[in-house]
Amino acid sequence: MKAYLLSLFNSTSEKLNYLNEINLTFEIPKNLEHGDLSSNVAMLLTKSLRKNPRQIAEEIISNFELDKDVISKVEIAGPGFINFFFSKNYVATIVKNILSNEKDFGKSKKYFGKRANVEFVSANPTGPLTVGHGRNSVIGDTFANLLEAIGYEVDREYYFNNAGRQMRVLGDSVKLRYLNLLGKDVVFPEDYYQGEYIRDIAQSLVNDFGEKLIDENPEGIFKEKAEKEIFYEIEKTLKRLGIFHKIFYNEHTLYESGKIDSLLNTFKEKNLSYEKDNAVWLKLSEMGNDQDKVIVKNTGEPTYRLPDIAYHITKYERNYDLIVDLFGSDHAATYPDVLAGLKALDKDISKMKVLIHQFVTITQHGEVVKMSTRKANYITLDELIDEVGVDVVRYFFNMRAINTHMNFDIELAKKQSDENPVFYLQYAHARICSILRMTEAEGIKLSIENLNLLISDEEQKLLKKLSFFEEEILQSAENFEPNKVCSYLEELAAAFHKFYTFCRIIGVEKNLSEARLALACATKIVLLNGLKILGVSAPEKM
RNA sequence: GCGCCCGUAGCUCAAUCGGAUAGAGCAUCAGCCUUCUAAGCUGAGGGUUAGUGGUUCGAGUCCACUCGGGCGUACCA
């Protein structure tokens, strides 16, 4: 429908030149009486033309060359909106389109041939993924799915660091637990990792090695064992959610390959850094940021900024057209430094898209749970999946805008899992599958020959909803808004459930029956394609 | 103190780059199953969009300030 209006305005602009100056947009009116699509061009032109918007609208309309088979009515309404009403026949043709494209319906080729990198999760292997990581994991994967749907070839990437202070403490924690288990009298400091998993790892070392490791360095087998075990668990959890990273990028390789040193040299050569107080500083204030920051400490160790910049340079070297970083608001302060560094090195910053999601506030028994891996005060993602299932977890994190400070009431999630909107969508899909089983038994075959019979309100509303799918996906992807996919699918499911209630398929006149079956099949395809982007299953029975 | 994010129905959230009468779900209440799955449908109640000013044809949306909450503000990541 939008495509038709665009070409309509395009041909009209040959007569009315001022139409070329305006950015054409169409919106779907909330109120049905305002048509199927609406344009506000006339109002946007009031200033430059110095005319009443309704007069302008009048002039535009009178120059349209309308196809009566497509547009049934055009009217001017309110302050100067131009409202378009499409013919029922035209609306019904979407079914053909859906049935012939099937799995590919909704996908677009706008970004065909482009490559994107989506970095998400990126948790260091110090403990199991928590509910807090869940939001990052799910929306990161959904972004990747969305980008694929609009033509990108996407690499999912996980950046991690198995060196540094956190990991030292991890090794120390395991060793102390190990000594603990062997009956040694040791003090376990409060700021060490308190989690039960540390004890499990230590226990398995006791089982395998007995007392042989008592004199081993904590940075050796203790740390290595912990990292391996924890990473194994992280990957297992992600796998449950259907998340698979193509690339695991270890920060350490940046040092081994000399990229850190060479970056440091580049900064120095370009006079972008200087030494002060025995440390190396990056001239961020000259790059437009608030203040200069240290990139190499007086101990000789780099701060996280240097490897972060070096890491992102590798993304540029790997020739991506789009580089997406997703992280929680606790890291929001770090990315301007990275961007400034990249810009100073003449990298095209417009390829970067840094997305920040707000925190998930967990409440349990009416109280806010402050999550801390160190203090072992957390609810793991695995526990959540055990409680409510993969589909609910994925849907729940996808359904809210990433900027919302979302609340997660654990009790409510368990209790209301039956009433979660995800079941509403899945139920629509299962209902259609059920109809398909019945019609097959009855020998009813779908047909696209008599789609013009689909004229009731319920049928038309469903058809219109279906026709906006591709546009919704495109917008969700371009704006990085997975929650819009959820809203769309909920509306689609609602339109279907109404259609189901009022329009019978089995037991009506043959041509109508076949046309309605075609509509039901088209709906099934769109539901399936949409749920697939969200990573949610579409059961055939419930 | 400063920076970023947020504040919408009892609760959780929407609202198409500023659009027409602010919408869903849950919860509450009243109806609908001899016919394709009632995990559904129909209807009702529920709002000074935190507050005060401003910008304009038009503001939940943009600007300023105030109040309240989250996250930052390291030679930790």
XYZ file of C-alpha atoms (C1' of nucleotides) in Angstrom:
619
model
C 0.000 0.000 0.000
C 2.785 2.402 0.869
C 4.637 1.581 -2.295
C 1.561 2.429 -4.326
C 1.162 5.825 -2.643
C 4.826 6.622 -3.120
C 4.557 6.074 -6.855
C 1.310 8.026 -6.905
C 2.952 11.047 -5.305
C 5.980 10.577 -7.468
C 4.011 10.936 -10.676
C 2.002 13.809 -9.239
C 5.156 15.715 -8.362
C 5.799 16.227 -12.079
C 2.853 18.583 -12.033
C 3.330 19.980 -8.534
C 7.015 20.706 -8.101
C 6.770 21.564 -4.437
C 6.085 17.913 -3.651
C 9.713 17.188 -4.437
C 10.850 19.355 -1.572
C 9.095 17.398 1.101
C 10.049 14.163 2.816
C 7.048 11.939 2.170
C 5.842 9.791 5.028
C 2.640 7.901 5.532
C 1.235 6.830 8.793
C -1.323 4.279 9.756
C -4.090 6.225 11.475
C -5.159 5.001 14.878
C -8.742 5.698 14.025
C -10.244 3.524 11.296
C -12.388 6.387 10.046
C -9.202 8.116 9.013
C -8.456 5.603 6.332
C -5.782 2.997 5.760
C -2.913 5.384 5.324
C -2.641 9.070 5.955
C -0.307 11.823 4.846
C 0.489 15.120 6.497
C 2.274 16.697 3.503
C -0.218 19.516 3.177
C 0.469 20.616 6.748
C 4.209 20.418 6.269
C 3.908 22.684 3.229
C 1.942 25.445 4.940
C 5.007 27.453 5.807
C 6.794 27.408 2.475
C 3.619 27.890 0.417
C 1.939 30.266 2.857
C -1.388 28.698 2.231
C -4.075 27.021 4.246
C -3.215 23.295 4.598
C -6.663 22.233 3.449
C -6.266 24.297 0.261
C -2.929 22.657 -0.420
C -4.422 19.236 0.160
C -7.204 20.117 -2.256
C -4.699 21.013 -4.948
C -2.697 17.831 -4.444
C -5.723 15.595 -4.595
C -7.077 17.205 -7.736
C -3.833 16.347 -9.503
C -3.859 12.667 -8.561
C -4.371 10.104 -11.271
C -6.075 7.455 -9.223
C -6.585 3.827 -10.058
C -10.128 3.096 -8.910
C -9.311 -0.580 -8.513
C -6.707 0.279 -5.896
C -7.925 3.386 -4.116
C -11.573 3.550 -3.208
C -11.559 6.972 -1.606
C -9.300 9.930 -0.841
C -10.398 12.630 1.545
C -9.167 15.663 3.382
C -9.770 15.611 7.108
C -8.985 17.479 10.280
C -6.448 20.272 9.935
C -5.339 18.996 6.518
C -4.569 15.297 6.585
C -4.992 13.444 3.309
C -6.560 10.092 4.063
C -6.401 7.170 1.672
C -8.848 4.288 1.612
C -7.826 1.202 -0.313
C -10.224 -1.062 -2.154
C -11.051 -4.360 -0.519
C -9.920 -6.264 -3.592
C -6.528 -4.659 -3.545
C -6.099 -5.268 0.178
C -6.766 -8.969 -0.327
C -3.999 -9.392 -2.895
C -1.398 -9.471 -0.107
C -2.305 -13.120 0.459
C -0.835 -14.103 -2.916
C 2.345 -12.295 -2.096
C 2.708 -14.024 1.263
C 1.954 -17.497 -0.023
C 4.422 -17.229 -2.870
C 7.254 -15.844 -0.731
C 6.581 -17.949 2.336
C 9.709 -18.023 4.532
C 11.080 -14.958 2.809
C 7.991 -12.841 3.256
C 8.922 -9.885 5.433
C 12.549 -9.958 4.472
C 13.902 -7.162 2.370
C 17.027 -6.758 0.320
C 17.654 -3.150 1.184
C 21.009 -4.001 2.772
C 21.847 -6.987 0.623
C 25.585 -7.503 0.304
C 26.384 -5.569 3.488
C 28.180 -7.134 6.427
C 27.446 -6.414 10.063
C 29.116 -7.351 13.319
C 26.986 -7.525 16.428
C 28.898 -7.752 19.673
C 26.864 -8.776 22.684
C 26.937 -10.679 25.982
C 30.731 -10.253 26.316
C 30.673 -11.246 29.978
C 34.017 -12.207 31.448
C 34.151 -15.805 32.670
C 33.936 -15.100 36.392
C 30.540 -16.628 37.051
C 27.313 -17.871 35.522
C 25.158 -15.592 33.392
C 22.536 -13.857 35.489
C 19.084 -12.567 34.718
C 20.798 -9.238 34.152
C 22.836 -10.708 31.295
C 19.646 -12.156 29.884
C 18.448 -8.871 28.535
C 21.709 -8.230 26.725
C 21.901 -11.753 25.337
C 18.374 -11.862 24.008
C 18.147 -8.438 22.429
C 21.625 -8.768 20.945
C 20.626 -11.961 19.209
C 17.351 -10.440 18.061
C 19.179 -7.424 16.599
C 21.296 -9.853 14.652
C 18.189 -11.662 13.426
C 16.591 -8.375 12.406
C 19.663 -7.268 10.494
C 19.724 -10.584 8.684
C 16.076 -10.074 7.771
C 16.867 -6.842 5.955
C 19.746 -8.288 4.003
C 22.853 -8.069 6.156
C 25.291 -10.898 6.565
C 25.802 -10.871 10.330
C 28.618 -12.085 12.563
C 27.690 -12.515 16.219
C 30.677 -11.768 18.405
C 31.601 -12.201 22.054
C 34.518 -10.233 23.508
C 36.034 -11.459 26.715
C 38.972 -11.031 28.959
C 40.538 -13.908 30.843
C 43.403 -11.889 32.240
C 43.385 -9.062 34.712
C 42.393 -8.536 38.267
C 38.937 -10.111 38.218
C 40.367 -13.343 36.936
C 43.190 -13.328 39.485
C 40.643 -13.061 42.242
C 38.749 -15.896 40.617
C 41.811 -18.164 40.692
C 42.504 -17.195 44.290
C 38.886 -17.924 45.219
C 39.034 -21.418 43.747
C 42.316 -22.194 45.429
C 41.013 -21.094 48.815
C 37.907 -23.234 48.424
C 40.118 -26.096 47.387
C 42.200 -25.748 50.544
C 38.960 -25.378 52.458
C 37.649 -28.664 51.145
C 40.873 -30.382 52.111
C 40.247 -29.306 55.660
C 42.821 -26.542 55.735
C 42.121 -23.654 57.982
C 41.921 -20.687 55.617
C 40.230 -17.342 55.730
C 37.961 -16.641 52.768
C 37.957 -12.864 52.199
C 34.642 -11.138 51.700
C 35.552 -9.664 48.339
C 36.349 -13.041 46.825
C 33.821 -14.879 44.683
C 31.330 -16.336 47.108
C 29.297 -18.405 44.653
C 28.518 -22.062 45.061
C 29.989 -22.753 41.618
C 33.441 -21.925 42.989
C 33.045 -24.716 45.505
C 31.924 -27.093 42.724
C 34.980 -26.321 40.654
C 37.231 -26.770 43.689
C 35.499 -30.023 44.474
C 36.137 -31.427 41.034
C 39.820 -30.518 41.444
C 39.842 -32.362 44.764
C 38.234 -35.343 43.067
C 40.768 -35.373 40.239
C 43.938 -34.425 42.038
C 43.448 -34.910 45.761
C 46.052 -32.947 47.667
C 48.541 -32.702 44.814
C 47.691 -29.086 44.017
C 48.307 -27.610 47.449
C 51.470 -25.851 46.331
C 50.173 -24.838 42.904
C 49.909 -21.171 41.981
C 46.276 -19.949 41.985
C 46.902 -18.379 38.580
C 47.704 -21.768 37.136
C 45.385 -24.704 37.090
C 42.908 -23.101 39.490
C 42.215 -20.142 37.279
C 42.355 -22.179 34.096
C 39.980 -24.799 35.389
C 37.570 -22.122 36.605
C 37.633 -20.254 33.315
C 37.063 -23.402 31.316
C 34.192 -24.614 33.496
C 32.506 -21.246 33.680
C 32.773 -20.607 29.975
C 31.368 -24.015 29.292
C 28.374 -23.121 31.453
C 27.938 -19.737 29.796
C 27.898 -21.270 26.349
C 25.488 -23.926 27.535
C 23.100 -21.294 28.843
C 23.295 -19.315 25.618
C 22.715 -22.457 23.622
C 19.503 -23.062 25.548
C 18.347 -19.653 24.353
C 19.318 -20.489 20.792
C 22.215 -18.074 20.838
C 25.419 -18.996 19.039
C 28.331 -16.634 18.624
C 30.428 -17.086 15.537
C 33.427 -15.310 17.000
C 34.816 -15.362 20.520
C 37.379 -12.612 20.630
C 39.835 -12.833 23.478
C 41.306 -9.553 24.623
C 44.565 -11.354 25.219
C 45.150 -11.875 21.492
C 45.417 -8.112 21.130
C 48.543 -8.236 23.276
C 49.979 -11.325 21.655
C 49.584 -9.952 18.161
C 51.263 -6.707 19.129
C 48.192 -4.645 18.341
C 48.305 -2.933 21.719
C 51.900 -1.829 21.322
C 51.400 -0.682 17.780
C 48.317 1.319 18.728
C 50.273 2.936 21.529
C 52.955 3.889 19.037
C 50.409 5.263 16.601
C 48.930 7.489 19.277
C 52.396 8.714 20.135
C 53.421 9.306 16.514
C 50.249 11.233 15.819
C 50.832 13.267 18.938
C 47.529 12.113 20.383
C 49.047 10.955 23.667
C 51.535 12.238 26.203
C 53.294 11.136 29.377
C 52.530 12.583 32.759
C 53.055 11.244 36.281
C 54.634 8.127 34.847
C 51.474 7.249 32.945
C 50.421 7.626 29.322
C 47.410 9.835 28.701
C 45.165 10.057 25.670
C 44.350 13.603 24.590
C 40.619 13.095 24.756
C 39.958 16.710 25.623
C 41.367 17.679 22.224
C 39.080 15.114 20.650
C 35.990 16.754 22.031
C 35.530 14.807 25.260
C 35.535 16.146 28.794
C 38.986 15.260 29.930
C 42.141 13.335 29.125
C 42.232 9.757 30.364
C 45.008 7.346 31.227
C 45.649 4.558 28.715
C 48.761 3.115 30.367
C 49.031 3.124 34.140
C 52.245 3.954 35.950
C 52.569 0.220 36.564
C 52.999 -0.243 32.817
C 49.635 -1.965 32.466
C 47.160 -0.546 29.971
C 43.722 0.530 31.189
C 40.724 -0.975 29.473
C 40.521 1.953 27.015
C 43.573 0.969 25.032
C 42.558 -2.630 24.296
C 38.970 -1.482 23.704
C 40.120 0.868 20.982
C 42.529 -1.711 19.555
C 39.710 -4.236 19.538
C 37.407 -1.956 17.607
C 40.121 -1.233 15.104
C 40.151 -4.943 14.314
C 36.459 -4.671 13.542
C 37.281 -1.967 11.006
C 40.072 -4.119 9.616
C 37.592 -6.901 9.171
C 35.622 -4.670 6.811
C 32.194 -4.504 8.333
C 29.684 -2.037 6.980
C 27.951 -1.866 10.330
C 29.468 -2.409 13.767
C 27.003 -2.850 16.586
C 27.971 -2.795 20.260
C 25.382 -3.639 22.849
C 25.909 -3.156 26.542
C 24.246 -2.197 29.767
C 24.075 1.326 31.082
C 26.872 0.617 33.561
C 29.273 0.761 30.632
C 27.770 3.864 29.107
C 30.645 6.053 30.219
C 33.293 4.088 28.337
C 32.143 4.195 24.754
C 32.632 7.948 24.088
C 36.359 7.437 24.759
C 36.512 4.545 22.327
C 34.640 6.473 19.656
C 36.861 9.515 20.110
C 39.966 7.351 19.783
C 38.686 5.723 16.625
C 37.734 9.040 15.129
C 41.169 10.456 15.863
C 42.556 7.554 13.853
C 40.321 8.488 10.921
C 37.903 5.623 11.294
C 34.416 6.207 9.948
C 32.421 6.485 13.164
C 29.111 6.451 11.343
C 29.568 2.708 10.862
C 29.399 2.254 14.626
C 26.119 1.830 16.399
C 26.441 1.756 20.155
C 23.328 0.550 21.874
C 22.813 0.864 25.575
C 20.077 -0.961 27.379
C 18.937 0.018 30.838
C 19.164 -2.290 33.791
C 16.707 -4.931 34.780
C 15.498 -4.409 38.305
C 14.805 -7.753 39.892
C 12.300 -7.967 42.690
C 11.690 -11.037 44.740
C 9.327 -11.283 47.709
C 8.574 -7.619 47.123
C 12.179 -6.540 47.544
C 14.769 -5.355 45.051
C 17.547 -7.877 44.573
C 20.906 -6.212 44.077
C 22.805 -8.535 41.804
C 26.463 -9.132 42.389
C 28.506 -11.991 40.967
C 31.171 -11.381 43.568
C 28.763 -11.629 46.474
C 26.883 -14.501 44.894
C 23.720 -12.507 45.167
C 22.054 -13.239 41.885
C 19.479 -15.276 40.073
C 21.026 -17.121 37.196
C 19.669 -17.046 33.708
C 19.502 -20.831 33.840
C 17.248 -20.718 36.888
C 14.975 -18.296 35.107
C 14.821 -20.508 32.027
C 14.046 -23.493 34.261
C 11.170 -21.569 35.804
C 9.453 -20.014 32.812
C 10.963 -21.596 29.717
C 12.992 -20.316 26.801
C 10.120 -18.758 24.888
C 8.943 -16.650 27.800
C 12.474 -15.491 28.584
C 13.150 -14.489 25.010
C 9.817 -12.819 24.567
C 9.971 -11.014 27.877
C 13.314 -9.379 27.157
C 12.358 -8.583 23.579
C 9.022 -7.009 24.356
C 10.293 -3.855 26.006
C 12.132 -0.923 24.492
C 15.807 -1.175 25.405
C 15.684 2.207 27.075
C 13.129 1.231 29.675
C 14.263 0.531 33.198
C 12.361 -2.689 33.288
C 11.141 -4.458 36.368
C 11.228 -8.169 36.697
C 9.196 -9.646 39.472
C 10.317 -13.236 39.801
C 7.156 -14.440 41.525
C 4.970 -12.702 38.982
C 6.943 -14.183 36.110
C 6.394 -17.680 37.474
C 2.781 -17.134 38.418
C 1.717 -15.382 35.262
C 3.666 -17.493 32.863
C 0.367 -18.870 31.600
C -0.847 -15.389 30.810
C 2.286 -14.103 29.173
C 1.519 -12.493 25.796
C 3.842 -14.956 24.115
C 1.216 -17.663 24.590
C -1.317 -15.457 22.882
C 0.834 -15.445 19.753
C 1.672 -19.107 19.922
C -1.962 -19.957 20.466
C -2.903 -18.148 17.263
C -0.332 -20.219 15.402
C -1.468 -23.465 17.005
C -5.091 -22.676 16.150
C -4.205 -22.233 12.497
C -2.307 -25.511 12.504
C -5.345 -27.161 13.986
C -7.523 -25.756 11.215
C -5.054 -27.067 8.661
C -5.317 -30.551 10.136
C -9.110 -30.363 10.007
C -9.350 -28.957 6.489
C -6.945 -31.553 5.208
C -9.152 -34.252 6.658
C -12.177 -32.616 5.040
C -10.408 -32.301 1.704
C -10.564 -28.498 1.628
C -7.734 -26.903 -0.337
C -6.763 -23.271 -0.152
C -7.268 -21.107 -3.203
C -6.225 -17.613 -4.210
C -8.830 -17.403 -6.964
C -11.550 -15.802 -4.889
C -9.751 -13.507 -2.482
C -12.270 -10.823 -3.430
C -14.706 -12.598 -1.127
C -12.709 -11.494 1.904
C -14.691 -8.363 2.579
C -15.802 -8.530 6.214
C -14.290 -6.195 8.791
C -12.417 -9.015 10.489
C -10.949 -10.251 7.211
C -9.978 -6.819 6.001
C -8.335 -5.848 9.277
C -6.305 -9.029 9.282
C -5.284 -8.506 5.642
C -4.138 -4.958 6.288
C -2.145 -6.045 9.299
C -0.400 -8.687 7.221
C 0.516 -6.200 4.543
C 2.481 -4.050 6.983
C 4.789 -6.844 8.103
C 7.726 -6.101 5.839
C 7.632 -2.426 6.733
C 7.504 -3.235 10.452
C 10.545 -5.479 10.209
C 12.478 -2.910 8.260
C 11.706 -0.186 10.774
C 12.395 -2.411 13.775
C 15.761 -3.328 12.297
C 16.797 0.150 11.216
C 15.832 1.634 14.563
C 17.025 -1.331 16.627
C 13.642 -1.819 18.255
C 12.852 -5.502 18.743
C 9.916 -4.557 20.936
C 8.094 -3.281 17.857
C 8.120 -6.766 16.415
C 6.369 -7.947 19.579
C 3.740 -5.224 19.430
C 3.114 -5.962 15.786
C 2.726 -9.693 16.333
C 0.367 -9.136 19.262
C -1.814 -6.980 17.060
C -1.637 -9.523 14.288
C -2.623 -12.330 16.645
C -5.501 -10.227 17.963
C -6.714 -9.629 14.403
C -6.505 -13.346 13.741
C -8.349 -14.363 16.911
C -11.186 -12.019 15.928
C -11.230 -13.393 12.412
C -11.316 -16.878 13.884
C -14.234 -16.001 16.120
C -16.392 -14.440 13.427
C -15.348 -16.113 10.179
C -15.672 -19.849 9.921
C -13.591 -21.726 7.424
C -15.125 -25.159 7.582
C -18.826 -25.328 6.798
C -19.199 -22.247 4.617
C -19.575 -21.933 0.857
C -16.668 -23.560 -1.010
C -15.073 -20.496 -2.640
C -15.244 -18.517 0.586
C -13.914 -21.459 2.533
C -10.917 -21.737 0.210
C -10.201 -18.024 0.301
C -10.383 -17.917 4.100
C -8.088 -20.900 4.312
C -5.604 -19.009 2.155
C -5.847 -16.069 4.553
C -5.283 -18.349 7.547
C -2.217 -19.857 5.880
C -0.845 -16.417 5.111
C -1.303 -15.468 8.759
C 0.503 -18.600 9.854
C 3.469 -17.727 7.666
C 3.740 -14.219 9.042
C 3.404 -15.371 12.651
C 6.076 -17.971 12.084
C 8.457 -15.545 10.378
C 7.958 -12.974 13.107
C 8.426 -15.413 15.955
C 11.537 -16.720 14.284
C 13.108 -13.273 14.372
C 12.361 -13.106 18.089
C 13.787 -16.580 18.569
C 10.500 -17.861 19.923
C 9.046 -21.211 18.894
C 5.770 -21.589 17.026
C 4.114 -24.769 18.325
C 1.634 -26.628 16.140
C -0.332 -27.807 19.146
C -0.856 -26.329 22.571
C 28.166 18.397 42.437
C 28.316 16.898 37.087
C 26.858 13.473 32.857
C 23.519 9.730 30.589
C 18.655 7.183 31.045
C 13.717 7.121 32.942
C 8.811 8.992 35.202
C 2.052 7.491 31.065
C -4.454 3.511 34.149
C -4.014 -0.246 40.645
C 0.584 -3.281 38.241
C 3.885 -4.141 33.719
C 4.422 -1.458 29.405
C 2.775 0.969 24.083
C 1.953 5.367 21.463
C 4.615 5.101 13.767
C 11.459 10.910 13.018
C 5.633 16.623 16.708
C -0.238 14.442 14.390
C -6.576 13.608 14.723
C -10.615 11.134 20.727
C -3.247 8.727 24.925
C -3.726 2.518 23.814
C -2.671 -2.929 25.089
C -1.834 -6.973 28.649
C -2.470 -8.288 33.776
C -5.822 -7.363 37.811
C -11.449 -6.058 38.801
C -16.653 -6.515 37.108
C -20.628 -8.365 33.439
C -21.610 -11.649 29.257
C -20.245 -15.798 25.178
C -18.550 -22.979 24.334
C -24.475 -29.094 20.975
C -20.241 -25.804 15.194
C -12.479 -25.212 12.926
C -8.458 -25.391 20.382
C -12.427 -20.689 25.808
C -4.348 -20.176 26.444
C -10.098 -17.288 22.768
C -14.095 -13.451 21.893
C -17.673 -9.236 23.410
C -18.548 -5.265 26.835
C -17.642 -1.987 31.494
C -14.881 0.803 34.946
C -10.028 2.895 35.477
C -5.684 9.101 33.214
C -4.480 16.748 35.198
C 0.979 11.570 30.596
C 5.436 13.523 38.027
C 5.004 19.246 38.301
C 5.557 24.459 36.342
C 6.517 27.490 32.296
C 7.917 27.884 26.970
C 8.225 26.783 21.397
C 3.543 26.147 17.096
C -1.585 25.005 13.181
C -0.873 20.758 16.916
C 3.297 18.474 22.652
C 3.183 12.169 26.291
C 6.954 13.359 22.410
C 10.981 19.273 21.531
C 13.343 23.360 25.166
C 14.122 25.366 30.425
C 13.550 24.635 35.493
C 11.659 21.691 39.866
C 10.610 16.935 42.216
C 11.420 11.539 42.290
C 14.175 6.912 40.676
C 18.274 3.992 37.904
C 23.394 3.983 36.065
C 27.881 6.289 35.763
C 31.430 9.988 37.152
C 39.127 5.587 38.371
C 46.121 5.027 36.837
C 38.602 -1.327 37.884
C 36.289 -3.662 33.297
